Amino acid sequence: MHIVMVSPECAPIAKAGGLGDFAQGLSRELAVHGNDVEIILPKYDVLRFDRIEGMHKSYRDLWVPFYDQYIHCDVEYGEADGLKCFFIDAHSQHGFFNRGKIYGDADDQDRFVFFSRAVMEFLHKSGRRPDIIHCNDWQTGLVPVLLYEVYAGLGMGTTRVCYSLHNMGHQGWTGPHVLHMNRLDVDRLMTAERLQDPGNPHAVNLMKGGIVFSNFVTTVSPRYAWEIQHTEQGKGLQGVLHIHDGKFGGVLNGIDYSTWNPEIDGLIPAHYGPQTLPQKAANKLALRQRLGLTDVFKPLVAVVSRLDAQKGVELIRHGIYYALEQGCQFVLLGSAPDPAVNAEFWRIKNEMDENPDCHLELGYNEELAHLIYAGSDMILIPSVYEPCGLTQMIAMKYGCVPVVRRVGGLADTVFDANYSDRPFEQRNGYVFDDLTYEGLESALGRAIGLWHRFPEYFRQLRVNGMRMDNSWSTPGQHYLDIYNHIRV
Ligand code: ADP
């Protein structure tokens, strides 16, 4: 099958979070099975160019419609870890992809609507007729709309779209100007059945457009699929998902074990696996040395996260003080887009400056993330909501025991050491329900207690997590089944 993955992120070259891992991991799995997979991304100025091989212009002079004019683009090509990637390079005074970051500007909707248009124009003009376009999140929600409203009539009538929802908290709310920008029929599209936002009749909802116009819609875990149809986690799109229930389902994400595997990870000093677990200790020591923590007999609790309201920042904050009070060490790696949250964590960082048991690293650091998973004993994930969550799966592979709130994909992957009804060998962490300090303490307290009092039991929990198969193999097959189901 010829599959085109359209995504605003792809690890390791353009990653802000789990979507980057998804695009890379699924694309690789599909390619391994002999499919022709092409990834299309914006040519951001912040691409990790050092990780792209053979970058060159592959399509010159792509003129992309923009209101009553055209914007001149080129398309570049390069390989990232063996994956074929195309990059839309827009030459316009808007500097759409030259912002020093992937997201976070007032015109993000316009930037990614333009990207979506450029992708379709590129596929059309370069003569590509993929069997499947796989789109992701609101940034690419307009792709299936453009396909069916414009490009199907220009010879792309056999292409089908699978659309994945990674986070309902960001739906691409914008104005009808994005339809004018693309010379689309505003009266036809600004209706309750199509792109009109359910909460605001004057707003366009790009994610809704993606849901309505795609041939199949997935989200990243079965539990989140249920939550967004049946609870306020759908953030207003519950009704739309009900209407389109027949083409909607949850597929649990995998993780890419060629990137995330302590037996071969080139970013950690000591390799280990379930049979050689004691060697994990060398990574704990290396982490302590790197971050200036003392080498003492204490469990090390970690957080690796975007510090966003979604991630339960208030409970993360509380977790730091609670873990230290309970005689643990604490390491946090996080980036906070919200200035108030950023300031609060800087305040805590300064407060902990002299504390030999605590270190906060504020920012994004891929290499340090690997060392933290390898060197820590527990990872704390107290999310308000969590569509899938990769950190718990990565942590488990590294023998780091997750302490999580029972929501979304966390509920589908972490099974409580004491309370799960699963067989013992499937229990792999600690789970709590209430979004409160008490909730967090009940689970983290049990984990810490076990580490001290029953080390052999704690070791077994680590091994149970390491032995879980969260590879892309099963979800990759699910996606192939979906593509086969919708393809012509
Ligand atoms: P989300 O996509 O909501 O951010 P996920 O758990 O799905 O959350 O994916 C998070 C991914 O981003 C993981 O690969 C994690 O290691 C990585 N990550 C999160 N924050 C940081 C950070 N500050 N530095 C490095 N990697 C990070």
XYZ file of C-alpha atoms and ligand atoms in Angstrom:
515
model
C 0.000 0.000 0.000
C 1.088 3.553 -0.638
C 0.549 5.412 2.628
C 1.177 9.120 3.206
C 1.523 10.169 6.850
C 0.679 13.850 7.283
C 1.705 15.155 10.670
C 2.877 18.347 12.355
C 5.442 16.246 14.284
C 7.732 13.287 13.715
C 10.428 12.082 16.110
C 13.330 12.612 16.284
C 13.400 15.526 13.845
C 10.317 17.490 14.922
C 8.902 16.410 18.241
C 6.888 18.302 20.835
C 5.265 15.266 22.469
C 3.719 11.852 21.894
C 2.426 12.698 18.411
C 6.037 12.822 17.247
C 6.654 9.316 18.575
C 3.414 8.106 16.995
C 4.266 9.344 13.495
C 7.728 7.808 13.646
C 6.749 4.518 15.299
C 3.698 3.732 13.188
C 5.420 4.781 9.943
C 8.365 2.524 10.671
C 6.120 -0.421 11.524
C 4.144 0.050 8.292
C 7.348 0.340 6.254
C 8.800 -2.815 7.838
C 5.776 -4.688 6.484
C 6.634 -3.648 2.951
C 4.333 -0.661 2.546
C 5.512 2.449 0.745
C 5.340 5.092 3.484
C 5.997 8.791 2.923
C 5.823 11.347 5.725
C 5.031 15.000 5.017
C 5.991 17.705 7.511
C 6.471 21.468 7.475
C 10.070 22.522 6.955
C 10.412 24.129 10.389
C 13.508 26.150 11.135
C 13.764 24.029 14.305
C 13.993 20.678 12.513
C 16.826 18.520 13.849
C 18.720 18.847 10.544
C 21.563 16.824 12.047
C 19.261 13.797 12.051
C 18.176 14.147 8.397
C 20.216 12.506 5.662
C 20.461 13.549 2.029
C 18.307 16.649 2.267
C 17.636 18.064 -1.200
C 14.933 19.845 -3.165
C 12.672 17.232 -4.668
C 9.848 19.356 -6.079
C 10.397 22.930 -7.200
C 7.931 25.747 -7.606
C 4.802 24.467 -5.959
C 2.288 27.331 -6.081
C -0.180 26.906 -3.245
C -3.545 28.750 -3.355
C -3.839 31.391 -0.638
C -6.934 33.648 -0.797
C -6.852 35.096 -4.318
C -3.102 34.633 -4.641
C -0.559 31.836 -4.509
C 2.335 31.213 -2.154
C 5.523 29.908 -3.670
C 6.801 26.696 -2.022
C 9.447 24.087 -2.642
C 9.344 20.566 -1.292
C 12.508 19.077 0.118
C 13.248 15.434 0.738
C 15.443 13.675 3.244
C 15.569 10.505 5.309
C 15.186 10.471 9.059
C 16.255 7.179 10.621
C 15.528 5.533 7.281
C 12.036 7.028 6.934
C 11.168 8.973 3.786
C 10.263 12.537 4.693
C 9.071 15.452 2.574
C 9.221 18.974 3.935
C 7.009 21.833 2.757
C 9.166 24.931 2.474
C 6.956 28.024 2.172
C 8.541 31.196 0.833
C 6.278 33.919 2.113
C 6.525 36.982 4.267
C 4.416 35.142 6.897
C 7.405 32.919 7.704
C 4.898 30.183 8.518
C 7.439 27.613 9.662
C 10.259 29.896 10.768
C 9.126 30.661 14.285
C 11.842 29.023 16.341
C 9.262 26.504 17.606
C 6.670 24.046 16.331
C 3.570 25.492 18.003
C 2.597 28.437 20.114
C 1.864 31.437 17.879
C -1.378 33.352 17.527
C -1.718 32.303 13.876
C -1.121 28.565 14.431
C -4.453 27.713 12.790
C -3.534 29.624 9.639
C -0.064 28.085 9.577
C -1.346 24.516 9.673
C -4.297 25.148 7.374
C -1.750 26.419 4.883
C 0.368 23.318 5.502
C -2.672 21.080 4.852
C -3.341 22.867 1.563
C 0.288 22.630 0.524
C 0.299 18.884 1.248
C -2.706 18.288 -0.993
C -1.315 20.492 -3.732
C 2.003 18.629 -3.572
C 0.339 15.193 -3.759
C -1.780 16.341 -6.683
C 0.930 18.117 -8.677
C 3.547 15.420 -8.132
C 1.137 12.815 -9.466
C 0.892 10.868 -6.229
C -2.275 8.869 -5.732
C -1.792 7.268 -2.328
C -4.141 4.526 -1.205
C -4.244 6.065 2.258
C -3.527 9.469 3.729
C -3.125 9.177 7.494
C -3.841 12.545 9.147
C -3.263 13.554 12.746
C -4.936 16.061 15.044
C -6.508 19.412 14.215
C -3.424 20.615 12.334
C -4.296 18.275 9.465
C -8.093 18.250 9.888
C -8.584 20.188 6.657
C -6.780 17.558 4.549
C -9.793 15.221 4.121
C -12.053 18.248 3.583
C -9.789 19.441 0.763
C -9.526 15.932 -0.625
C -13.268 15.490 -0.995
C -14.154 19.098 -1.818
C -11.371 19.765 -4.321
C -8.836 17.074 -5.148
C -11.106 14.043 -5.603
C -12.426 15.913 -8.623
C -8.882 16.439 -9.889
C -7.994 12.779 -10.177
C -7.537 11.771 -6.543
C -10.859 9.953 -6.271
C -9.383 6.691 -5.049
C -7.444 8.044 -2.068
C -8.936 7.357 1.382
C -8.236 9.051 4.726
C -7.649 7.652 8.192
C -7.657 10.380 10.845
C -6.191 9.986 14.344
C -7.231 12.088 17.325
C -4.359 12.519 19.772
C -5.786 15.185 22.054
C -9.325 16.601 22.189
C -8.060 19.544 24.226
C -6.857 21.191 21.021
C -9.401 21.177 18.195
C -8.217 23.987 15.947
C -10.971 26.500 16.619
C -10.773 29.278 14.065
C -12.847 31.533 11.817
C -14.410 31.006 8.375
C -11.483 32.935 6.904
C -9.600 29.629 6.625
C -12.273 28.504 4.164
C -11.897 31.732 2.155
C -8.153 31.207 2.270
C -8.731 27.920 0.454
C -11.488 29.153 -1.861
C -13.881 26.638 -0.321
C -17.661 27.003 -0.297
C -18.331 28.653 3.067
C -22.126 28.214 2.979
C -21.809 24.530 2.245
C -19.191 23.860 4.907
C -20.290 26.131 7.791
C -23.143 23.853 8.831
C -23.839 21.720 11.898
C -23.195 18.544 9.855
C -19.835 19.785 8.598
C -17.265 22.223 10.022
C -19.279 24.469 12.337
C -18.145 24.253 15.947
C -20.858 22.735 18.187
C -20.256 25.397 20.848
C -19.980 28.456 18.617
C -21.931 28.769 15.359
C -19.492 31.401 14.072
C -16.399 29.256 14.537
C -14.823 26.634 12.307
C -13.675 23.504 14.118
C -10.865 21.890 12.115
C -10.860 18.659 14.110
C -14.574 18.264 13.500
C -13.909 18.683 9.775
C -11.362 15.889 10.000
C -13.839 13.602 11.777
C -16.726 14.304 9.408
C -14.764 13.990 6.153
C -12.438 11.064 6.945
C -13.211 7.476 6.042
C -12.113 6.209 9.425
C -11.322 7.963 12.700
C -9.184 6.534 15.464
C -8.013 7.710 18.815
C -5.007 6.482 20.704
C -6.483 4.157 23.330
C -9.751 2.258 23.794
C -10.409 3.937 27.135
C -9.966 7.446 25.675
C -12.262 6.443 22.785
C -14.951 5.713 25.360
C -14.215 8.825 27.436
C -14.447 11.243 24.504
C -17.764 9.807 23.364
C -19.346 9.583 26.806
C -17.814 12.248 29.047
C -16.853 15.893 28.894
C -13.410 14.726 27.744
C -14.870 14.979 24.239
C -14.718 18.764 24.791
C -17.884 19.372 22.831
C -17.379 16.763 20.098
C -19.138 13.867 21.896
C -22.220 14.250 19.688
C -20.175 14.355 16.490
C -18.361 11.170 17.535
C -21.701 9.486 18.253
C -22.997 10.368 14.797
C -19.842 8.921 13.256
C -19.674 5.959 15.630
C -19.676 3.455 12.768
C -16.254 4.614 11.573
C -14.630 5.304 14.941
C -12.457 3.211 17.275
C -9.576 3.271 19.762
C -6.198 1.724 18.908
C -3.664 1.720 21.715
C -0.397 3.334 20.621
C 2.799 1.367 20.657
C 6.284 2.574 21.435
C 9.257 2.201 19.175
C 11.571 -0.335 20.789
C 14.432 0.585 18.484
C 14.447 3.971 20.237
C 13.205 2.937 23.678
C 15.007 -0.185 24.847
C 17.533 -0.264 27.729
C 19.285 -3.246 26.145
C 20.489 -1.193 23.160
C 19.885 2.475 24.067
C 22.931 4.480 22.977
C 22.007 7.372 25.266
C 22.483 5.513 28.563
C 25.784 4.404 30.088
C 24.800 0.868 31.170
C 22.658 -1.549 29.197
C 20.312 -3.958 30.957
C 17.191 -6.069 30.538
C 14.886 -8.172 32.734
C 17.653 -10.776 33.208
C 20.329 -8.194 34.010
C 18.351 -5.740 36.117
C 21.112 -5.057 38.694
C 22.991 -3.154 35.958
C 20.264 -0.528 36.073
C 22.000 0.756 39.228
C 24.867 2.186 37.147
C 22.366 4.413 35.349
C 20.930 5.606 38.651
C 24.416 6.585 39.715
C 25.102 8.326 36.391
C 21.842 10.253 36.674
C 22.674 11.333 40.217
C 26.141 12.455 39.159
C 24.820 14.346 36.185
C 22.215 16.210 38.242
C 24.270 16.689 41.394
C 22.255 14.365 43.658
C 23.926 12.414 46.439
C 24.425 8.667 46.109
C 22.368 7.393 49.045
C 20.012 4.478 49.734
C 16.786 6.148 48.594
C 14.244 5.518 45.846
C 14.365 7.969 42.959
C 11.010 9.298 41.769
C 10.825 11.053 38.388
C 8.555 13.151 36.211
C 9.150 13.572 32.460
C 6.364 15.692 31.074
C 5.086 18.745 29.353
C 4.016 20.887 32.322
C 0.567 21.530 30.940
C -2.745 21.647 32.871
C -3.601 18.314 31.192
C -0.709 16.649 32.983
C -1.954 17.518 36.482
C 0.673 20.173 37.283
C -0.757 20.808 40.726
C -0.365 17.137 41.644
C 3.105 17.042 40.093
C 4.023 19.981 42.312
C 2.579 18.240 45.353
C 4.322 14.996 44.388
C 7.727 16.676 44.640
C 7.174 17.724 48.260
C 5.450 14.485 49.230
C 8.186 12.269 47.779
C 10.926 14.295 49.498
C 9.020 14.156 52.785
C 8.833 10.362 52.403
C 12.611 10.124 52.090
C 12.867 9.856 48.302
C 14.933 11.692 45.760
C 13.056 13.544 43.032
C 13.967 14.463 39.460
C 11.759 16.453 37.113
C 12.281 17.105 33.412
C 9.554 19.325 32.060
C 8.754 22.217 29.823
C 5.969 24.643 30.648
C 4.447 26.635 27.783
C 2.279 28.645 30.211
C 4.384 31.489 31.714
C 2.654 31.248 35.129
C 3.343 27.508 35.389
C 6.890 28.081 34.168
C 7.440 30.721 36.844
C 6.082 28.445 39.564
C 8.394 25.592 38.617
C 11.349 27.988 38.415
C 10.474 29.101 41.919
C 10.531 25.476 43.130
C 13.756 24.859 41.246
C 15.413 27.794 43.006
C 14.015 26.671 46.349
C 15.573 23.219 45.780
C 18.871 24.638 44.606
C 20.848 23.405 47.622
C 18.818 20.228 48.137
C 20.991 17.157 47.372
C 17.857 15.024 46.872
C 16.029 17.051 44.270
C 16.668 18.429 40.811
C 14.320 20.173 38.382
C 15.425 20.522 34.768
C 13.116 22.934 32.977
C 13.111 22.587 29.227
C 13.053 19.892 26.611
C 15.926 17.421 26.546
C 15.611 14.139 24.664
C 18.958 12.739 25.805
C 18.319 13.453 29.484
C 14.872 11.859 29.207
C 16.517 8.540 28.294
C 18.848 8.700 31.295
C 15.962 9.557 33.633
C 13.901 6.550 32.531
C 16.981 4.341 32.958
C 18.055 5.792 36.300
C 14.744 6.177 38.149
C 12.754 3.755 40.277
C 9.296 5.278 39.841
C 7.655 7.724 37.476
C 4.727 9.886 38.483
C 1.941 10.586 35.935
C -1.057 12.230 37.682
C -2.797 13.398 34.493
C -6.169 15.148 34.458
C -6.707 13.379 31.142
C -4.342 11.267 29.050
C -5.312 10.133 25.547
C -2.668 7.391 25.528
C 0.476 8.425 27.318
C 3.808 7.080 26.206
C 5.839 7.935 29.282
C 4.352 5.102 31.348
C 5.077 2.602 28.553
C 8.631 3.870 28.095
C 9.208 3.888 31.863
C 8.021 0.288 32.181
C 10.404 -0.848 29.464
C 13.199 0.709 31.562
C 12.100 -1.039 34.768
C 10.802 2.196 36.252
C 7.480 1.629 38.020
C 4.649 3.990 36.966
C 2.371 5.668 39.521
C -0.565 6.960 37.499
C -4.093 8.317 37.597
C -6.629 5.893 36.107
C -7.598 7.823 32.952
C -7.371 7.223 29.207
C -4.443 5.152 28.013
C -2.965 5.047 31.518
C -5.953 2.924 32.548
C -5.351 0.625 29.564
C -1.673 0.002 30.308
C -0.982 0.257 34.060
C -2.427 -2.342 36.426
C -2.272 -1.813 40.157
C 0.077 -3.992 42.207
C -2.499 -4.438 44.968
C -5.951 -3.853 43.539
C -5.912 -5.042 39.929
C -7.942 -8.150 39.167
C -5.312 -9.213 36.612
C -2.915 -12.098 37.274
C 0.163 -11.053 39.214
C 2.543 -11.221 36.261
C 0.495 -8.518 34.499
C 0.562 -6.076 37.419
C 3.080 -3.369 36.751
C 2.438 -0.198 38.750
C 0.254 1.863 41.057
C -3.023 3.496 40.156
C -5.282 6.089 41.798
C -8.612 7.625 40.820
C -9.174 10.885 42.662
C -7.552 14.014 41.311
C -6.528 15.020 44.843
C -3.462 15.063 47.071
C -4.926 12.091 48.970
C -5.369 10.154 45.755
C -1.785 10.719 44.707
C -0.396 9.965 48.166
C -2.347 6.707 48.411
C -0.643 5.328 45.304
C 2.801 6.910 45.625
C 2.902 6.018 49.338
C 2.255 2.355 48.539
C 4.969 2.356 45.885
C 7.537 3.922 48.211
C 6.570 1.547 51.034
C 7.054 -1.456 48.779
C 10.458 -0.240 47.579
C 11.667 -0.081 51.198
C 9.971 -3.074 52.767
C 9.567 -5.653 49.997
C 12.387 -5.106 47.512
C 11.925 -8.490 45.874
C 8.251 -7.733 45.199
C 9.251 -4.314 43.820
C 11.808 -5.990 41.552
C 9.103 -8.305 40.262
C 6.867 -5.332 39.428
C 9.704 -3.813 37.417
C 10.215 -7.080 35.550
C 6.473 -7.415 34.849
C 6.552 -3.958 33.234
C 9.687 -4.727 31.231
C 8.115 -7.893 29.839
C 4.937 -6.203 28.572
C 4.687 -6.005 24.815
C 3.841 -2.412 23.977
C 5.569 -2.565 20.601
C 3.980 -1.260 17.403
C 3.440 -4.785 16.144
C -0.185 -5.223 17.296
C -1.348 -1.617 16.712
C 0.465 -1.603 13.362
C -1.635 -4.590 12.313
C -4.808 -2.853 13.537
C -4.015 0.160 11.363
C -3.352 -2.054 8.344
C -6.728 -3.715 8.947
C -8.370 -0.280 9.048
C -6.634 0.816 5.834
C -7.706 -2.396 4.097
C -11.238 -1.877 5.318
C -11.510 1.628 3.817
C -9.316 1.398 0.717
C -10.854 1.159 -2.696
P 2.149 14.154 25.331
O 2.115 13.753 23.898
O 0.821 14.572 25.861
O 3.200 15.163 25.645
P 2.995 11.419 25.876
O 3.179 10.699 27.156
O 2.110 10.800 24.853
O 2.544 12.894 26.234
O 4.425 11.612 25.170
C 5.424 12.322 25.792
C 6.718 12.116 25.017
O 7.489 13.312 25.107
C 7.585 11.026 25.610
O 8.405 10.490 24.589
C 8.434 11.794 26.643
O 9.648 11.134 26.922
C 8.655 13.083 25.898
N 8.848 14.274 26.744
C 7.919 14.966 27.447
N 8.463 16.027 28.050
C 9.776 16.019 27.727
C 10.894 16.884 28.042
N 10.745 17.955 28.797
N 12.098 16.564 27.521
C 12.250 15.457 26.748
N 11.244 14.627 26.414
C 10.022 14.902 26.890
